[in-house]
Coordinates of C-alpha atoms and ligand atoms in Angstrom, one line a residue:
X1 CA 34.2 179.9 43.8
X2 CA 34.4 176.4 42.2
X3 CA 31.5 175.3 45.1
X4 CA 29.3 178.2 43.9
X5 CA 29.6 177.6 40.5
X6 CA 28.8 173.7 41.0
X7 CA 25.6 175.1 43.1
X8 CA 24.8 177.1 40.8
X9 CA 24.9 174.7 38.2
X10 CA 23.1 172.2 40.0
X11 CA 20.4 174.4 40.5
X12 CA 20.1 175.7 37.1
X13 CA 19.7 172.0 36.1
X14 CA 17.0 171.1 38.7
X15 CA 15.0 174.8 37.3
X16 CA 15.4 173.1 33.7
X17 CA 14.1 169.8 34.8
X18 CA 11.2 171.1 36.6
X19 CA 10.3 173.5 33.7
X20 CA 10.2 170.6 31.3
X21 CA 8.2 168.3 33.9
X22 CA 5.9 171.7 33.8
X23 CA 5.6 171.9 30.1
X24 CA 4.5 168.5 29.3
X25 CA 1.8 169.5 31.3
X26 CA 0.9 172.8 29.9
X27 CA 1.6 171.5 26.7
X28 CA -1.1 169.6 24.4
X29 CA -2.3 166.5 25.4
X30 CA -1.1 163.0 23.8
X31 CA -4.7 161.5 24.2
X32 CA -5.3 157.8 23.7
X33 CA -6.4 157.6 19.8
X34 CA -4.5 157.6 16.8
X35 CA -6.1 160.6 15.6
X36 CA -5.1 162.6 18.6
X37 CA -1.8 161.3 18.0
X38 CA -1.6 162.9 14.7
X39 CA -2.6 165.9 16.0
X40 CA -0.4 165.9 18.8
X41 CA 2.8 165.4 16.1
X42 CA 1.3 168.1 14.0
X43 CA 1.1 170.7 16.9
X44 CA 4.7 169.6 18.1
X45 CA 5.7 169.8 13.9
X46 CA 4.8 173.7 13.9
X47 CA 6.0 174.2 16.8
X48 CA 9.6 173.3 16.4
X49 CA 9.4 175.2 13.0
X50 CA 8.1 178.2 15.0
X51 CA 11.2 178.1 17.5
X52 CA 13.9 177.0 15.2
X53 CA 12.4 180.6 13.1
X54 CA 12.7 182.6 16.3
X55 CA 16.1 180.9 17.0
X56 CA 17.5 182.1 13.5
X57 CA 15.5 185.7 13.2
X58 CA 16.5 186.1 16.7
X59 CA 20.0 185.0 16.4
X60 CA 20.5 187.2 12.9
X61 CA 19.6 190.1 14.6
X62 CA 21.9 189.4 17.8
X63 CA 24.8 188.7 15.8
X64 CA 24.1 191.9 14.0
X65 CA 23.4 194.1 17.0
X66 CA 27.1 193.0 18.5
X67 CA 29.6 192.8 15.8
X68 CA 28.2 195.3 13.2
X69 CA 27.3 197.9 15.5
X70 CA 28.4 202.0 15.5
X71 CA 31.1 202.0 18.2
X72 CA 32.9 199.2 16.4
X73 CA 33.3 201.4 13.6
X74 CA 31.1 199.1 11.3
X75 CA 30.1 201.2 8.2
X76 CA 26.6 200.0 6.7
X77 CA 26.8 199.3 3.4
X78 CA 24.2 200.8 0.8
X79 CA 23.0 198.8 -1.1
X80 CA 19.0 198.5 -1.6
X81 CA 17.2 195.6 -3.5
X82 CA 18.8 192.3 -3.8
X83 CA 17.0 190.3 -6.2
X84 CA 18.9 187.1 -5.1
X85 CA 17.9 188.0 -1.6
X86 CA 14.0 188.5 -2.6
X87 CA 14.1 185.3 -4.0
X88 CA 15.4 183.2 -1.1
X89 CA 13.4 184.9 1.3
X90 CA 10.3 184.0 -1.0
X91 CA 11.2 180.6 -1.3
X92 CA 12.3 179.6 2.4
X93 CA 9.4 180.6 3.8
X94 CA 7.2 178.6 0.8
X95 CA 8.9 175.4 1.3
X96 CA 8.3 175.8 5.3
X97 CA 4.2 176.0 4.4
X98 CA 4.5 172.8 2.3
X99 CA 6.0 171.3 5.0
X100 CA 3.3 172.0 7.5
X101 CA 0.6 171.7 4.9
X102 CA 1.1 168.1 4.1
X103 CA 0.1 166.5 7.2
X104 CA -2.0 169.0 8.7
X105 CA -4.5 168.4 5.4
X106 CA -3.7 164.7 6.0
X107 CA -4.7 164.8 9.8
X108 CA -7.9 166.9 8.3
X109 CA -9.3 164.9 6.1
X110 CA -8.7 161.9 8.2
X111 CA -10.7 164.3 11.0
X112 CA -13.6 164.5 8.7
X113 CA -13.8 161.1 7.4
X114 CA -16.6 159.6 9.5
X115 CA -17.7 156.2 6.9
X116 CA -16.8 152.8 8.4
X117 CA -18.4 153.5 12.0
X118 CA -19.4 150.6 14.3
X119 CA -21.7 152.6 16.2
X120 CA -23.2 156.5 16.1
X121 CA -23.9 158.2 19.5
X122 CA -25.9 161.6 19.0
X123 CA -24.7 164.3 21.1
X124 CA -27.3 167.5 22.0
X125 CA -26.4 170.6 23.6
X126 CA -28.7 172.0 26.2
X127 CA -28.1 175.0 28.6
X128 CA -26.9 173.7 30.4
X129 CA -26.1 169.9 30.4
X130 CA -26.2 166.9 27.4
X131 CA -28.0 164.2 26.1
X132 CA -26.3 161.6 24.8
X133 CA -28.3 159.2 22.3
X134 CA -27.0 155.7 20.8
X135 CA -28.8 155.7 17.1
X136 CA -27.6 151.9 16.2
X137 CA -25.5 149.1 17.5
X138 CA -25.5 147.0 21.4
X139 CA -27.1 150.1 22.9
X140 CA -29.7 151.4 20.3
X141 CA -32.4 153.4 21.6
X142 CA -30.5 154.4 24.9
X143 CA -31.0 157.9 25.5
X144 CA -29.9 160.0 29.0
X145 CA -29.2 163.6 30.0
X146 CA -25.6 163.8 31.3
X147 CA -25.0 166.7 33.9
X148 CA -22.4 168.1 36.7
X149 CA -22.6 166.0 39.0
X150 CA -24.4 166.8 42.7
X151 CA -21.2 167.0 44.7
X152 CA -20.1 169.9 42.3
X153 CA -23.2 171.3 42.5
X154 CA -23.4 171.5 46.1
X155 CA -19.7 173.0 46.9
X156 CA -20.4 175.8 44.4
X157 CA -23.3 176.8 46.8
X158 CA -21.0 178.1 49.8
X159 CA -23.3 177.6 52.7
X160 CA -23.3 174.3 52.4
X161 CA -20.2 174.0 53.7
X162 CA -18.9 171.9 51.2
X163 CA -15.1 173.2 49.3
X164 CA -14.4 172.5 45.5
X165 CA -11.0 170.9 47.2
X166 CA -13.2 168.2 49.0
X167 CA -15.1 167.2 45.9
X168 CA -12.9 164.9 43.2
X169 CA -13.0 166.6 39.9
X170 CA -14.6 169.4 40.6
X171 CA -16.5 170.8 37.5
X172 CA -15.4 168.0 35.8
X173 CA -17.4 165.2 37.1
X174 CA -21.2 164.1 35.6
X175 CA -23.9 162.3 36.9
X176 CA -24.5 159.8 33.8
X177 CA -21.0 159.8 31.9
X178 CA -21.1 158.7 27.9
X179 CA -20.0 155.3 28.4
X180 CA -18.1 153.6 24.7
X181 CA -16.8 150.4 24.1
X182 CA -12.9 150.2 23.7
X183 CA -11.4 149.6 20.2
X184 CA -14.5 150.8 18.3
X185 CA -14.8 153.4 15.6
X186 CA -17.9 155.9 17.4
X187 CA -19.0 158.1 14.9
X188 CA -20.7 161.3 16.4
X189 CA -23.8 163.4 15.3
X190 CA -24.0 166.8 17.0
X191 CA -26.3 169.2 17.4
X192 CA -28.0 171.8 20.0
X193 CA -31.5 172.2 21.3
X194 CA -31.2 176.0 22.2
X195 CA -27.5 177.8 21.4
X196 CA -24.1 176.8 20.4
X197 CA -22.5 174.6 22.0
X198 CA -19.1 172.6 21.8
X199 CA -18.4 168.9 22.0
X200 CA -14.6 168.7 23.9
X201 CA -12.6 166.2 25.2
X202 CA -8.9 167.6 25.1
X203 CA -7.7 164.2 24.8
X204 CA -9.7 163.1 21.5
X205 CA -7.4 166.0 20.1
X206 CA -10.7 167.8 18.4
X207 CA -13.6 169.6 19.3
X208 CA -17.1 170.2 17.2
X209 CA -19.5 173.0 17.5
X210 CA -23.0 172.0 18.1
X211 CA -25.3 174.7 16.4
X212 CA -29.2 174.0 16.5
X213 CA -30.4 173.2 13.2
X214 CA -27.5 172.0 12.1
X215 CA -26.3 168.4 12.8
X216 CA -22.1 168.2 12.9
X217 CA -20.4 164.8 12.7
X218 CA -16.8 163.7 14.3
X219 CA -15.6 160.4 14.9
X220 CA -13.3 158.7 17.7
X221 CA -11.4 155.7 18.3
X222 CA -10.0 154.9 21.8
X223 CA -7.6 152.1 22.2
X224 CA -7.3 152.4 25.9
X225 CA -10.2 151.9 28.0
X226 CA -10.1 154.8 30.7
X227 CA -11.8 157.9 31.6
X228 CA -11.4 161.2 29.3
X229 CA -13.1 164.1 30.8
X230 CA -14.0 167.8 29.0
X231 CA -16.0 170.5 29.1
X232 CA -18.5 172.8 26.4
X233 CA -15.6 174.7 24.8
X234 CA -18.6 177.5 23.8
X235 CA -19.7 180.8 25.2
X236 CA -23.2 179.0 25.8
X237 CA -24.7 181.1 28.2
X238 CA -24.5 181.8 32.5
X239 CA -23.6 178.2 33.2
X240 CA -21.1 177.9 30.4
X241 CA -18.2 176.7 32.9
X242 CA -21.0 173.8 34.9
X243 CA -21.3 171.6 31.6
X244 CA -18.6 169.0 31.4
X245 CA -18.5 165.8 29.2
X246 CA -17.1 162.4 31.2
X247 CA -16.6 159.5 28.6
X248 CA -15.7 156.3 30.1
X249 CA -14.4 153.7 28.1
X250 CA -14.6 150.1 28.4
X251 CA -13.3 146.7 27.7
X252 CA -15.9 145.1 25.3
X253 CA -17.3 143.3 27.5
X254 CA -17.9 145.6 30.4
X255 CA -19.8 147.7 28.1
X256 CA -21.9 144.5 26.9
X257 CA -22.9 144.3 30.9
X258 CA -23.3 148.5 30.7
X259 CA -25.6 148.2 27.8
X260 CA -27.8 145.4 29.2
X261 CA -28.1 147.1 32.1
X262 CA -29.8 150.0 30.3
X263 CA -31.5 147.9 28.3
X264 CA -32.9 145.2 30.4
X265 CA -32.3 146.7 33.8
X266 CA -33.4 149.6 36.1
X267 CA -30.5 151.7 33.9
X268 CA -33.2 153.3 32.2
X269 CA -35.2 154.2 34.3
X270 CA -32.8 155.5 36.8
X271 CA -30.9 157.6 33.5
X272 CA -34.3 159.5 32.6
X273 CA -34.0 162.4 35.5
X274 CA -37.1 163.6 37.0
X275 CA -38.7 166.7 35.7
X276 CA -36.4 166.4 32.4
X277 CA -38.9 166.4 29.0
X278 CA -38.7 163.5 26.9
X279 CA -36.6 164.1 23.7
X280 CA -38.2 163.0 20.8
X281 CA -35.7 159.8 19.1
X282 CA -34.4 160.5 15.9
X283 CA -33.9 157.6 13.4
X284 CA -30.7 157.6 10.8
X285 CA -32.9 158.6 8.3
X286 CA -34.2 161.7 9.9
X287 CA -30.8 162.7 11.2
X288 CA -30.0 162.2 7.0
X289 CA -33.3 164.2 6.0
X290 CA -32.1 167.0 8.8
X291 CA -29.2 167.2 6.8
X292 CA -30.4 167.5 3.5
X293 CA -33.4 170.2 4.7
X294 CA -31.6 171.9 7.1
X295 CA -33.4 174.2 9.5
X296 CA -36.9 172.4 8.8
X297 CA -38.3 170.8 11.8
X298 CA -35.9 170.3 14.1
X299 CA -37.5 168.6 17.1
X300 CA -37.5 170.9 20.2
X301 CA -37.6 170.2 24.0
X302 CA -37.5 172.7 26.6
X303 CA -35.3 171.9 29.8
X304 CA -37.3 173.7 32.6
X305 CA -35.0 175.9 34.5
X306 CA -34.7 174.7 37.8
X307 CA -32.8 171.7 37.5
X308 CA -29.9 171.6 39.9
X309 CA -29.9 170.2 43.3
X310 CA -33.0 168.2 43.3
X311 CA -31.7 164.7 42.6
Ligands
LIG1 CU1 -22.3 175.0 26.3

């Protein structure tokens, strides 16, 4: 008996381990920037609230159910309308909103608080891939169309033989990723050429929507240099699933070598994909104008169809 009871113990504790090791990777990512880290301790925040209310409603109606019930020969008492009781339930729950409240408007406005950048990157939505822009700093005036990369593209096309399990990443993997220097304050503009779109990378701990017409902004930080990878988080269209978002980061002076390369090298050339139309550059003060008269002239490009495959 004592031997069973020990199994059964141990295996109880090796269930509870492996469901933890689970959660923390169903759970919320911590991401690598401060602002992700905020959101991370906000979502974990409500949460705790959230089960430490189920524990007591829960528990209160437990209790209830076994020692006041029928057969115990509990009689209910009448009474209806307790002020003091209105009250408490009133207040309890009122305190429990300020308590979220505080940081999560904190954690906003900190979100929306794009002044002090180093360096803007504009991000467009296309159906279905990308183009990444840097408006100012090292890379100014680099411009390139980011899509799933051909690998992916190939084992989604079953004759060729090729399985998603053979290909690293699968759906997750781009031709030209956004590449950012580590330790930098990036401050995003984004928009759409044709429908919405949305801008995520779980581990920045936001998305934005990128509507055409309309130009969004978001900002990110990353302290560790690394590679974050996401996906349009929109209903865009067919080939919603096939556009993912690779951003590598790297050490300042990695990214100097990246940026000469597209400025000085064959980068360029070798980032503007055949048979892709040439989007028209927008300076800072037309991105400022499109934002003051929205809707007015918002340059157009039109991504012929067949795309895929022909790299
Ligand atoms: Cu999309």
């Amino acid at each position: 008996m004592k031997a069973a009871l020990l199994l059964c113990g141990v295996g109880l504790s090796a269930f509870s381990s492996a469901a933890l090791g689970g959660f923390s990777a169903l759970n919320m990512p911590r991401g690598p920037t401060a602002l992700s880290q905020d959101v991370y301790d906000l979502h974990m925040l409500v949460f705790w609230i959230c089960v430490a209310i189920g524990v007591v409603v829960f528990g209160a109606i437990f209790y209830s159910i076994l020692t006041h019930r029928k057969s115990r020969g509990v009689k209910p008492s009448q009474f209806s309308h307790s002020t003091r009781l209105e009250v408490v339930w009133t207040i309890i729950p009122f305190v429990i909103l300020i308590v979220m409240a505080v940081p999560a408007t904190k954690t906003l406005l900190d979100m929306e608080d794009v002044s002090d950048y180093d360096l803007t990157v504009k991000v467009t939505g296309y159906q279905w891939l990308w183009h990444y822009e840097y408006m100012d700093g090292d890379a100014e005036g680099t411009a390139f169309y980011s899509s799933m990369d051909r690998d992916t593209r190939l084992a989604r096309i079953r004759a060729n033989g090729l399985s998603p399990a053979d290909v690293d990443n699968y759906l997750l993997e781009v031709d030209n990723p956004l590449v950012l220097p580590v330790g930098k304050r990036v401050r995003f503009l984004l928009t759409s050429n044709d429908v919405i779109h949305s801008w995520w990378v779980p581990e920045f701990g936001w998305k934005k929507d990128t509507i055409p017409g309309f130009v969004n902004e978001a900002w990110v930080q990353v302290d560790e240099p690394g590679t974050y990878r996401g996906q349009c988080a929109e209903l865009c269209g067919r080939d919603h699933a096939f556009m993912p978002i690779v951003v590598v980061v790297k050490e300042e002076e990695d990214y100097l070598a990246w940026v000469d390369e597209q400025v000085n090298g064959a980068g360029g050339e070798q980032l503007a994909a055949p048979g892709l139309p040439e989007v028209p550059r927008l300076g800072e003060a037309t991105v400022m104008g499109l934002l003051a008269n929205l809707n007015d002239d918002m340059p157009r490009a039109t991504v012929p169809e067949a795309r895929g495959g022909e790299r």
